[in-house]
Amino acid sequence: MKQVDYLVIGAGIAGLSAAARLARHGETLVCEAEDAPGVHSSGRSAAFAHFDMDAWLVRALTAASIALFEAPGAQPHPALFVALSGQEDALDRLEANYREWAPHVRRLSVAAAQEHVPVLRDGDGGIVGALLDLQARKLDAHALLEAHRKALVAAGGSVAAKAPVTALRHEGERWIVDTPGASYAARVVVNAAGAWADTVAQMGGIAALGITPLRRTVITFDVPINVKGWPFTKTVGPGFYIEPEGSGRLLASPMDEGESAPCDAQPEEEDVALAAWRVEEATTLTVPRLASKWAGLRSFAPDRLPVAGFDPSAPGFFWLAGQGGFGLQTSPAMALAVEALVTGGAWPEELHAVGVTPQMLAAERLRARAG
Ligand SMILES: Cc1cc2nc3c(=O)[nH]c(=O)nc-3n(C[C@H](O)[C@H](O)[C@H](O)COP(=O)(O)OP(=O)(O)OC[C@H]3O[C@@H](n4cnc5c(N)ncnc54)[C@H](O)[C@@H]3O)c2cc1C
């Protein structure tokens, strides 16, 4: 049986970014069920980094991460947040939240917002105000995953693809991890299985944390205007977002949250229709035949905050889960946290500087809540 120091379950952005850091400290293996990294949530994301996030902790992790991203994984790209009628208070709240981390953000009139995105409708059903962040980031999930994979391999680590973890047990000081092709003995297991995080824990006899997958739908369609350079445009409350894909295509989501079991998520027809309808309501666009559609799972802890920490009842079993709709944009900071927590290193200055502590991320907080 092969011995490793760190065995990471799941080659999404969470698992790979953490593994690349852990590989500097000991032998690291990532077991991935699929035949390549990023098949699930990480490869289906809208891949944008901004501060329109409800939780302070997520905004703080985003601020730390934005400073750490490197091209080509992240490029500056503007973000425009628009209020529909009744969302004026949400726009005020967003502006206040935003200023803590990105004071350059600017309030725009409806007319000024329309200069950036000319199809935005005003009047009935249209927008009533906007906020512009010229320094948000467009992320490239594939480039980020590949950079982490290369860093992992350069440090002597590896990814085992088509290696679903089927059983887990603690023997002595080690976790014995079974996959169909091989078994491994690991000092530490990092559970970065995304929507399957609770399932993986339960395989090892560890109580679930209540990580809940919620399905989100995306459509893309061609438009008869040049959208290159348009900002990522998102309503501040229920509504939609749109994002340019090249010059003649838009990506849109109705920001749905459909309940789902952990699975290869597929778009539901009613969510696809909702995406098209919401875009048509608030813009002058008509959504023609779709170029593509897909769905992915965003997995949340009960308090909708990310988890990075050892399970209090299972020595050597580390949770890295609950990245919800912010797993890409918080991944550099989360990977630093995992490195420090797993190896017993000093708490990173980058996290200290934004006020994030280990306790905020700990799995214990959810056990205390359940108790
Ligand atoms: C439509 C959509 C839009 C989004 N937009 C954004 C955005 O703009 N910005 C942002 O930051 N985030 C966004 N997100 C969220 C982001 O994609 C996720 O938070 C992130 O990808 C989660 O990463 P992960 O590594 O935890 O999960 P995943 O990428 O799902 O990786 C988990 C991996 O674990 C593997 N696995 C599971 N069980 C096992 C097992 N037993 N053995 C081995 N491997 C296993 C799976 O195959 C999978 O590859 C979006 C998500 C969706 C769906």
Short mmCIF file of C-alpha atoms and ligand atoms in Angstrom, two decimals:
data_model
loop_
_atom_site.label_atom_id
_atom_site.label_comp_id
_atom_site.label_asym_id
_atom_site.label_seq_id
_atom_site.Cartn_x
_atom_site.Cartn_y
_atom_site.Cartn_z
CA MET A 1 0.00 0.00 0.00
CA LYS A 2 1.40 3.38 -1.00
CA GLN A 3 2.09 5.78 1.89
CA VAL A 4 1.44 9.51 1.41
CA ASP A 5 1.44 12.45 3.76
CA TYR A 6 -1.58 14.27 2.34
CA LEU A 7 -4.37 12.64 0.33
CA VAL A 8 -6.79 15.16 -1.14
CA ILE A 9 -10.19 13.88 -2.31
CA GLY A 10 -11.45 15.91 -5.29
CA ALA A 11 -9.63 17.76 -8.09
CA GLY A 12 -11.83 20.82 -8.24
CA ILE A 13 -10.45 24.28 -7.54
CA ALA A 14 -10.54 23.69 -3.77
CA GLY A 15 -8.67 20.39 -3.80
CA LEU A 16 -6.10 21.28 -6.46
CA SER A 17 -5.22 24.72 -5.09
CA ALA A 18 -4.75 23.26 -1.59
CA ALA A 19 -2.80 20.25 -2.89
CA ALA A 20 -0.36 22.50 -4.78
CA ARG A 21 0.52 24.16 -1.47
CA LEU A 22 0.59 20.98 0.64
CA ALA A 23 2.98 19.32 -1.83
CA ARG A 24 5.71 21.70 -0.61
CA HIS A 25 5.51 20.02 2.81
CA GLY A 26 5.12 16.32 2.06
CA GLU A 27 4.07 13.65 -0.43
CA THR A 28 0.68 14.71 -1.80
CA LEU A 29 -1.81 12.78 -3.91
CA VAL A 30 -5.16 14.03 -5.25
CA CYS A 31 -7.76 11.30 -5.95
CA GLU A 32 -10.37 12.41 -8.49
CA ALA A 33 -13.40 10.33 -9.46
CA GLU A 34 -13.65 11.79 -12.97
CA ASP A 35 -11.15 11.42 -15.80
CA ALA A 36 -9.93 15.05 -15.48
CA PRO A 37 -9.91 17.92 -12.95
CA GLY A 38 -12.75 20.46 -12.92
CA VAL A 39 -15.54 18.31 -14.38
CA HIS A 40 -18.08 19.39 -11.75
CA SER A 41 -18.67 22.85 -10.17
CA SER A 42 -15.24 24.27 -10.93
CA GLY A 43 -15.61 23.75 -14.67
CA ARG A 44 -19.21 25.04 -14.82
CA SER A 45 -18.77 28.34 -13.03
CA ALA A 46 -19.38 31.86 -14.31
CA ALA A 47 -15.86 32.44 -12.99
CA PHE A 48 -16.05 36.01 -11.82
CA ALA A 49 -14.57 37.69 -8.70
CA HIS A 50 -16.46 40.57 -7.07
CA PHE A 51 -17.70 41.74 -3.66
CA ASP A 52 -21.47 41.29 -4.12
CA MET A 53 -21.38 38.57 -1.48
CA ASP A 54 -23.69 38.61 1.55
CA ALA A 55 -21.16 37.37 4.09
CA TRP A 56 -18.35 39.55 5.43
CA LEU A 57 -16.07 36.49 5.67
CA VAL A 58 -16.51 35.75 1.97
CA ARG A 59 -15.76 39.36 1.05
CA ALA A 60 -12.64 39.31 3.25
CA LEU A 61 -11.41 36.05 1.66
CA THR A 62 -12.12 37.56 -1.76
CA ALA A 63 -10.07 40.67 -0.94
CA ALA A 64 -7.12 38.52 0.16
CA SER A 65 -7.49 36.35 -2.95
CA ILE A 66 -7.71 39.17 -5.50
CA ALA A 67 -4.27 40.30 -4.38
CA LEU A 68 -2.92 36.76 -4.95
CA PHE A 69 -4.39 35.88 -8.36
CA GLU A 70 -2.01 35.91 -11.30
CA ALA A 71 -2.62 36.12 -15.05
CA PRO A 72 -3.75 34.19 -17.05
CA GLY A 73 -6.02 32.83 -14.29
CA ALA A 74 -7.46 36.28 -13.59
CA GLN A 75 -7.79 39.45 -15.67
CA PRO A 76 -9.23 42.83 -14.63
CA HIS A 77 -12.77 43.18 -15.98
CA PRO A 78 -15.50 45.64 -14.91
CA ALA A 79 -18.59 44.55 -12.96
CA LEU A 80 -21.87 46.47 -13.01
CA PHE A 81 -24.45 45.85 -10.28
CA VAL A 82 -27.95 47.00 -11.19
CA ALA A 83 -31.02 47.50 -9.01
CA LEU A 84 -34.46 46.60 -10.32
CA SER A 85 -37.45 48.42 -8.85
CA GLY A 86 -37.65 47.56 -5.12
CA GLN A 87 -33.91 46.73 -4.90
CA GLU A 88 -32.77 50.28 -4.02
CA ASP A 89 -31.95 49.32 -0.40
CA ALA A 90 -29.95 46.34 -1.60
CA LEU A 91 -27.91 48.68 -3.81
CA ASP A 92 -27.19 50.95 -0.81
CA ARG A 93 -26.13 47.93 1.26
CA LEU A 94 -23.92 46.64 -1.54
CA GLU A 95 -22.23 50.02 -1.90
CA ALA A 96 -21.48 50.13 1.85
CA ASN A 97 -20.15 46.53 1.82
CA TYR A 98 -18.13 47.17 -1.28
CA ARG A 99 -16.40 50.32 -0.01
CA GLU A 100 -14.64 48.39 2.79
CA TRP A 101 -12.64 46.42 0.20
CA ALA A 102 -12.90 48.39 -3.04
CA PRO A 103 -13.33 52.11 -2.30
CA HIS A 104 -12.97 52.91 -6.00
CA VAL A 105 -16.52 51.64 -6.65
CA ARG A 106 -18.83 54.27 -8.24
CA ARG A 107 -22.60 54.84 -8.13
CA LEU A 108 -24.04 55.35 -11.64
CA SER A 109 -27.25 56.89 -12.90
CA VAL A 110 -29.48 54.72 -15.07
CA ALA A 111 -28.31 56.64 -18.15
CA ALA A 112 -24.65 56.14 -17.25
CA ALA A 113 -25.24 52.42 -16.68
CA GLN A 114 -26.84 52.24 -20.14
CA GLU A 115 -23.67 53.68 -21.64
CA HIS A 116 -21.88 50.55 -20.42
CA VAL A 117 -24.66 48.09 -21.28
CA PRO A 118 -26.94 49.78 -23.86
CA VAL A 119 -29.59 47.03 -23.76
CA LEU A 120 -30.53 47.69 -20.12
CA ARG A 121 -34.14 48.83 -19.95
CA ASP A 122 -35.33 51.68 -17.71
CA GLY A 123 -38.92 52.32 -16.68
CA ASP A 124 -41.32 49.46 -15.93
CA GLY A 125 -39.42 46.23 -15.17
CA GLY A 126 -36.10 47.93 -15.93
CA ILE A 127 -33.26 49.20 -13.76
CA VAL A 128 -33.44 52.07 -11.26
CA GLY A 129 -29.79 52.47 -10.27
CA ALA A 130 -26.32 50.94 -10.58
CA LEU A 131 -22.88 50.53 -9.04
CA LEU A 132 -19.72 50.10 -11.11
CA ASP A 133 -16.55 48.29 -10.09
CA LEU A 134 -13.90 48.85 -12.73
CA GLN A 135 -11.38 46.60 -10.96
CA ALA A 136 -13.28 43.32 -10.61
CA ARG A 137 -11.70 40.16 -12.08
CA LYS A 138 -12.72 37.71 -14.77
CA LEU A 139 -11.32 34.33 -13.79
CA ASP A 140 -10.31 31.47 -16.07
CA ALA A 141 -11.17 28.26 -14.24
CA HIS A 142 -9.27 26.06 -16.66
CA ALA A 143 -6.11 28.18 -16.42
CA LEU A 144 -6.32 28.23 -12.61
CA LEU A 145 -6.80 24.45 -12.39
CA GLU A 146 -3.96 23.79 -14.80
CA ALA A 147 -1.59 26.16 -12.96
CA HIS A 148 -2.32 24.35 -9.67
CA ARG A 149 -1.91 20.92 -11.29
CA LYS A 150 1.48 21.94 -12.70
CA ALA A 151 2.61 23.39 -9.35
CA LEU A 152 1.52 20.17 -7.63
CA VAL A 153 3.48 18.00 -10.07
CA ALA A 154 6.52 20.31 -9.92
CA ALA A 155 6.58 19.83 -6.15
CA GLY A 156 6.52 16.03 -6.55
CA GLY A 157 2.77 15.48 -6.09
CA SER A 158 0.29 13.87 -8.46
CA VAL A 159 -3.37 13.54 -9.47
CA ALA A 160 -4.91 10.08 -9.80
CA ALA A 161 -7.81 10.47 -12.25
CA LYS A 162 -10.65 7.93 -12.53
CA ALA A 163 -9.88 7.17 -8.88
CA PRO A 164 -13.14 7.55 -6.94
CA VAL A 165 -12.61 7.05 -3.23
CA THR A 166 -14.92 4.17 -2.31
CA ALA A 167 -13.95 3.52 1.32
CA LEU A 168 -12.12 5.26 4.14
CA ARG A 169 -11.04 3.98 7.55
CA HIS A 170 -8.75 5.14 10.34
CA GLU A 171 -6.09 2.60 11.41
CA GLY A 172 -3.49 3.60 13.96
CA GLU A 173 -2.14 6.99 12.90
CA ARG A 174 -3.21 6.67 9.25
CA TRP A 175 -6.28 6.92 7.05
CA ILE A 176 -6.63 3.97 4.68
CA VAL A 177 -8.22 5.21 1.47
CA ASP A 178 -9.54 2.73 -1.11
CA THR A 179 -10.06 3.43 -4.81
CA PRO A 180 -10.87 0.76 -7.41
CA GLY A 181 -7.25 0.68 -8.66
CA ALA A 182 -5.22 1.16 -5.49
CA SER A 183 -5.32 1.76 -1.76
CA TYR A 184 -3.33 4.42 0.06
CA ALA A 185 -2.32 5.10 3.66
CA ALA A 186 -2.35 8.84 4.42
CA ARG A 187 -1.38 10.88 7.45
CA VAL A 188 -4.04 13.46 6.58
CA VAL A 189 -7.10 13.21 4.36
CA VAL A 190 -8.41 16.49 2.91
CA ASN A 191 -12.08 16.20 2.00
CA ALA A 192 -12.48 18.55 -1.00
CA ALA A 193 -15.24 16.55 -2.66
CA GLY A 194 -17.52 19.53 -3.36
CA ALA A 195 -21.17 18.41 -3.48
CA TRP A 196 -20.07 14.98 -2.20
CA ALA A 197 -18.27 16.28 0.91
CA ASP A 198 -20.81 14.84 3.36
CA THR A 199 -20.95 11.53 1.45
CA VAL A 200 -17.17 11.18 1.67
CA ALA A 201 -17.17 11.95 5.41
CA GLN A 202 -19.89 9.38 6.04
CA MET A 203 -17.80 6.75 4.21
CA GLY A 204 -15.25 7.26 6.99
CA GLY A 205 -17.88 7.01 9.73
CA ILE A 206 -17.75 10.77 10.30
CA ALA A 207 -20.97 12.73 10.84
CA ALA A 208 -22.09 14.97 7.99
CA LEU A 209 -21.74 18.76 8.38
CA GLY A 210 -24.87 19.45 6.34
CA ILE A 211 -23.12 20.54 3.13
CA THR A 212 -26.04 21.11 0.74
CA PRO A 213 -25.70 21.23 -3.05
CA LEU A 214 -27.91 23.77 -4.85
CA ARG A 215 -28.21 23.70 -8.65
CA ARG A 216 -27.51 26.83 -10.71
CA THR A 217 -28.33 27.17 -14.42
CA VAL A 218 -26.44 28.92 -17.20
CA ILE A 219 -27.45 29.62 -20.82
CA THR A 220 -25.49 31.18 -23.66
CA PHE A 221 -26.95 32.78 -26.78
CA ASP A 222 -25.82 34.88 -29.71
CA VAL A 223 -26.69 38.58 -29.91
CA PRO A 224 -26.66 40.86 -32.96
CA ILE A 225 -24.43 43.49 -31.29
CA ASN A 226 -20.83 43.68 -30.20
CA VAL A 227 -20.77 42.90 -26.47
CA LYS A 228 -16.98 42.70 -26.14
CA GLY A 229 -15.88 44.77 -23.17
CA TRP A 230 -19.32 44.88 -21.56
CA PRO A 231 -19.11 44.53 -17.80
CA PHE A 232 -20.27 41.44 -15.96
CA THR A 233 -23.79 42.74 -15.13
CA LYS A 234 -25.74 41.43 -12.14
CA THR A 235 -28.91 42.43 -10.33
CA VAL A 236 -28.39 43.17 -6.64
CA GLY A 237 -31.33 41.01 -5.59
CA PRO A 238 -33.25 38.23 -7.32
CA GLY A 239 -32.90 38.59 -11.08
CA PHE A 240 -30.08 37.52 -13.35
CA TYR A 241 -26.54 38.11 -14.47
CA ILE A 242 -25.12 38.42 -17.94
CA GLU A 243 -21.52 38.27 -19.05
CA PRO A 244 -19.98 38.70 -22.51
CA GLU A 245 -18.39 35.64 -24.12
CA GLY A 246 -16.26 37.04 -26.92
CA SER A 247 -17.88 39.67 -29.14
CA GLY A 248 -21.27 38.25 -30.18
CA ARG A 249 -22.39 35.97 -27.39
CA LEU A 250 -23.76 36.44 -23.87
CA LEU A 251 -23.82 34.06 -20.94
CA ALA A 252 -26.79 34.42 -18.56
CA SER A 253 -28.01 32.88 -15.32
CA PRO A 254 -31.27 33.42 -13.39
CA MET A 255 -29.25 32.86 -10.18
CA ASP A 256 -31.48 29.90 -9.32
CA GLU A 257 -30.88 27.64 -6.32
CA GLY A 258 -32.64 24.34 -7.01
CA GLU A 259 -32.34 21.57 -4.45
CA SER A 260 -30.29 18.66 -5.73
CA ALA A 261 -28.59 15.49 -4.61
CA PRO A 262 -24.84 15.40 -5.34
CA CYS A 263 -24.78 14.43 -9.04
CA ASP A 264 -23.77 15.39 -12.56
CA ALA A 265 -26.19 18.34 -12.56
CA GLN A 266 -28.28 18.98 -15.66
CA PRO A 267 -30.30 22.12 -16.47
CA GLU A 268 -34.07 21.92 -15.84
CA GLU A 269 -36.21 23.34 -18.64
CA GLU A 270 -38.08 25.73 -16.33
CA ASP A 271 -34.80 27.27 -15.09
CA VAL A 272 -33.57 27.68 -18.66
CA ALA A 273 -36.84 29.44 -19.52
CA LEU A 274 -36.56 31.61 -16.40
CA ALA A 275 -33.08 32.73 -17.44
CA ALA A 276 -34.32 33.83 -20.86
CA TRP A 277 -37.43 35.50 -19.42
CA ARG A 278 -35.54 37.52 -16.79
CA VAL A 279 -33.04 38.78 -19.36
CA GLU A 280 -35.84 39.77 -21.76
CA GLU A 281 -37.78 41.54 -18.97
CA ALA A 282 -34.92 43.82 -17.92
CA THR A 283 -33.24 44.38 -21.29
CA THR A 284 -34.18 45.09 -24.90
CA LEU A 285 -32.72 41.71 -25.90
CA THR A 286 -34.69 38.77 -27.19
CA VAL A 287 -33.15 35.43 -26.41
CA PRO A 288 -33.10 33.36 -29.59
CA ARG A 289 -32.07 29.71 -29.96
CA LEU A 290 -29.57 28.88 -27.25
CA ALA A 291 -25.94 28.25 -28.11
CA SER A 292 -25.55 26.12 -24.98
CA LYS A 293 -26.94 25.48 -21.52
CA TRP A 294 -25.61 23.75 -18.44
CA ALA A 295 -26.02 23.51 -14.71
CA GLY A 296 -23.63 23.08 -11.82
CA LEU A 297 -23.88 22.59 -8.07
CA ARG A 298 -22.97 25.26 -5.55
CA SER A 299 -22.54 23.58 -2.16
CA PHE A 300 -23.25 25.44 1.06
CA ALA A 301 -22.67 24.79 4.75
CA PRO A 302 -25.73 25.55 6.93
CA ASP A 303 -24.37 29.07 7.68
CA ARG A 304 -23.34 29.57 4.01
CA LEU A 305 -19.72 30.16 5.04
CA PRO A 306 -16.76 28.11 3.82
CA VAL A 307 -15.24 25.35 5.95
CA ALA A 308 -11.51 24.63 6.33
CA GLY A 309 -10.51 22.67 9.40
CA PHE A 310 -9.96 19.29 11.02
CA ASP A 311 -13.02 17.39 12.11
CA PRO A 312 -13.11 17.68 15.93
CA SER A 313 -14.01 13.98 16.27
CA ALA A 314 -11.75 12.43 13.62
CA PRO A 315 -7.99 13.06 13.91
CA GLY A 316 -6.34 13.68 10.54
CA PHE A 317 -9.63 14.24 8.66
CA PHE A 318 -9.69 17.77 7.25
CA TRP A 319 -12.80 19.45 5.77
CA LEU A 320 -12.42 21.80 2.80
CA ALA A 321 -16.01 22.34 1.77
CA GLY A 322 -18.97 24.67 1.42
CA GLN A 323 -17.46 27.06 -1.16
CA GLY A 324 -20.95 27.89 -2.41
CA GLY A 325 -20.92 30.46 -5.20
CA PHE A 326 -17.48 31.84 -4.30
CA GLY A 327 -15.11 28.88 -4.51
CA LEU A 328 -13.03 30.24 -7.37
CA GLN A 329 -12.77 33.79 -6.14
CA THR A 330 -11.73 32.73 -2.62
CA SER A 331 -9.46 29.83 -3.64
CA PRO A 332 -6.02 31.49 -3.23
CA ALA A 333 -6.82 32.59 0.33
CA MET A 334 -8.47 29.27 1.23
CA ALA A 335 -5.44 27.33 -0.05
CA LEU A 336 -3.17 29.42 2.19
CA ALA A 337 -5.45 28.68 5.14
CA VAL A 338 -5.38 24.94 4.41
CA GLU A 339 -1.58 24.94 4.15
CA ALA A 340 -1.23 26.58 7.57
CA LEU A 341 -3.91 24.51 9.29
CA VAL A 342 -2.87 21.12 7.92
CA THR A 343 0.90 21.56 8.41
CA GLY A 344 0.67 23.50 11.69
CA GLY A 345 2.33 26.55 10.11
CA ALA A 346 1.92 30.18 11.13
CA TRP A 347 -1.39 31.80 10.20
CA PRO A 348 -0.76 33.60 6.87
CA GLU A 349 -0.18 37.32 7.00
CA GLU A 350 -2.51 37.71 3.97
CA LEU A 351 -5.42 36.35 6.04
CA HIS A 352 -4.44 38.13 9.24
CA ALA A 353 -4.36 41.43 7.31
CA VAL A 354 -8.02 41.09 6.30
CA GLY A 355 -9.15 39.91 9.75
CA VAL A 356 -9.83 36.25 8.91
CA THR A 357 -9.07 33.81 11.76
CA PRO A 358 -8.90 29.98 11.80
CA GLN A 359 -11.96 29.87 14.08
CA MET A 360 -14.10 31.54 11.39
CA LEU A 361 -13.39 28.65 9.01
CA ALA A 362 -13.39 25.78 11.54
CA ALA A 363 -15.66 22.75 11.13
CA GLU A 364 -16.28 22.89 14.89
CA ARG A 365 -18.63 25.87 14.52
CA LEU A 366 -21.08 23.66 12.63
CA ARG A 367 -20.91 20.84 15.18
CA ALA A 368 -21.60 23.36 17.94
CA ARG A 369 -24.56 24.65 15.92
CA ALA A 370 -25.94 21.12 15.38
CA GLY A 371 -25.48 20.36 19.12
C1 LIG B 1 -23.28 28.14 -12.49
C2 LIG B 1 -22.24 28.45 -11.45
C3 LIG B 1 -21.68 29.71 -11.39
C4 LIG B 1 -20.67 29.99 -10.47
N1 LIG B 1 -20.08 31.22 -10.50
C5 LIG B 1 -19.03 31.47 -9.68
C6 LIG B 1 -18.30 32.68 -9.79
O1 LIG B 1 -18.60 33.54 -10.62
N2 LIG B 1 -17.25 32.88 -8.93
C7 LIG B 1 -16.87 31.93 -8.02
O2 LIG B 1 -15.92 32.15 -7.28
N3 LIG B 1 -17.55 30.77 -7.90
C8 LIG B 1 -18.61 30.51 -8.71
N4 LIG B 1 -19.27 29.32 -8.61
C9 LIG B 1 -18.93 28.42 -7.51
C10 LIG B 1 -17.67 27.62 -7.77
O3 LIG B 1 -17.73 27.03 -9.05
C11 LIG B 1 -17.56 26.55 -6.67
O4 LIG B 1 -17.59 27.15 -5.39
C12 LIG B 1 -16.26 25.76 -6.77
O5 LIG B 1 -16.06 25.29 -8.08
C13 LIG B 1 -16.26 24.59 -5.81
O6 LIG B 1 -15.05 23.90 -5.99
P1 LIG B 1 -14.83 22.47 -5.35
O7 LIG B 1 -13.44 22.09 -5.67
O8 LIG B 1 -15.26 22.50 -3.93
O9 LIG B 1 -15.91 21.51 -6.07
P2 LIG B 1 -15.84 20.72 -7.45
O10 LIG B 1 -15.29 21.54 -8.54
O11 LIG B 1 -17.20 20.15 -7.66
O12 LIG B 1 -14.82 19.57 -7.16
C14 LIG B 1 -15.11 18.46 -6.33
C15 LIG B 1 -14.49 17.25 -6.97
O13 LIG B 1 -14.58 16.14 -6.07
C16 LIG B 1 -14.71 14.98 -6.85
N5 LIG B 1 -15.22 13.89 -6.02
C17 LIG B 1 -16.41 13.80 -5.40
N6 LIG B 1 -16.51 12.65 -4.73
C18 LIG B 1 -15.34 11.98 -4.92
C19 LIG B 1 -14.84 10.73 -4.47
N7 LIG B 1 -15.55 9.90 -3.70
N8 LIG B 1 -13.60 10.37 -4.86
C20 LIG B 1 -12.84 11.18 -5.66
N9 LIG B 1 -13.28 12.37 -6.11
C21 LIG B 1 -14.51 12.77 -5.74
C22 LIG B 1 -15.67 15.40 -7.95
O14 LIG B 1 -15.61 14.54 -9.08
C23 LIG B 1 -15.20 16.83 -8.25
O15 LIG B 1 -14.29 16.86 -9.33
C24 LIG B 1 -20.26 28.99 -9.53
C25 LIG B 1 -20.84 27.73 -9.58
C26 LIG B 1 -21.80 27.45 -10.53
C27 LIG B 1 -22.38 26.05 -10.58
#
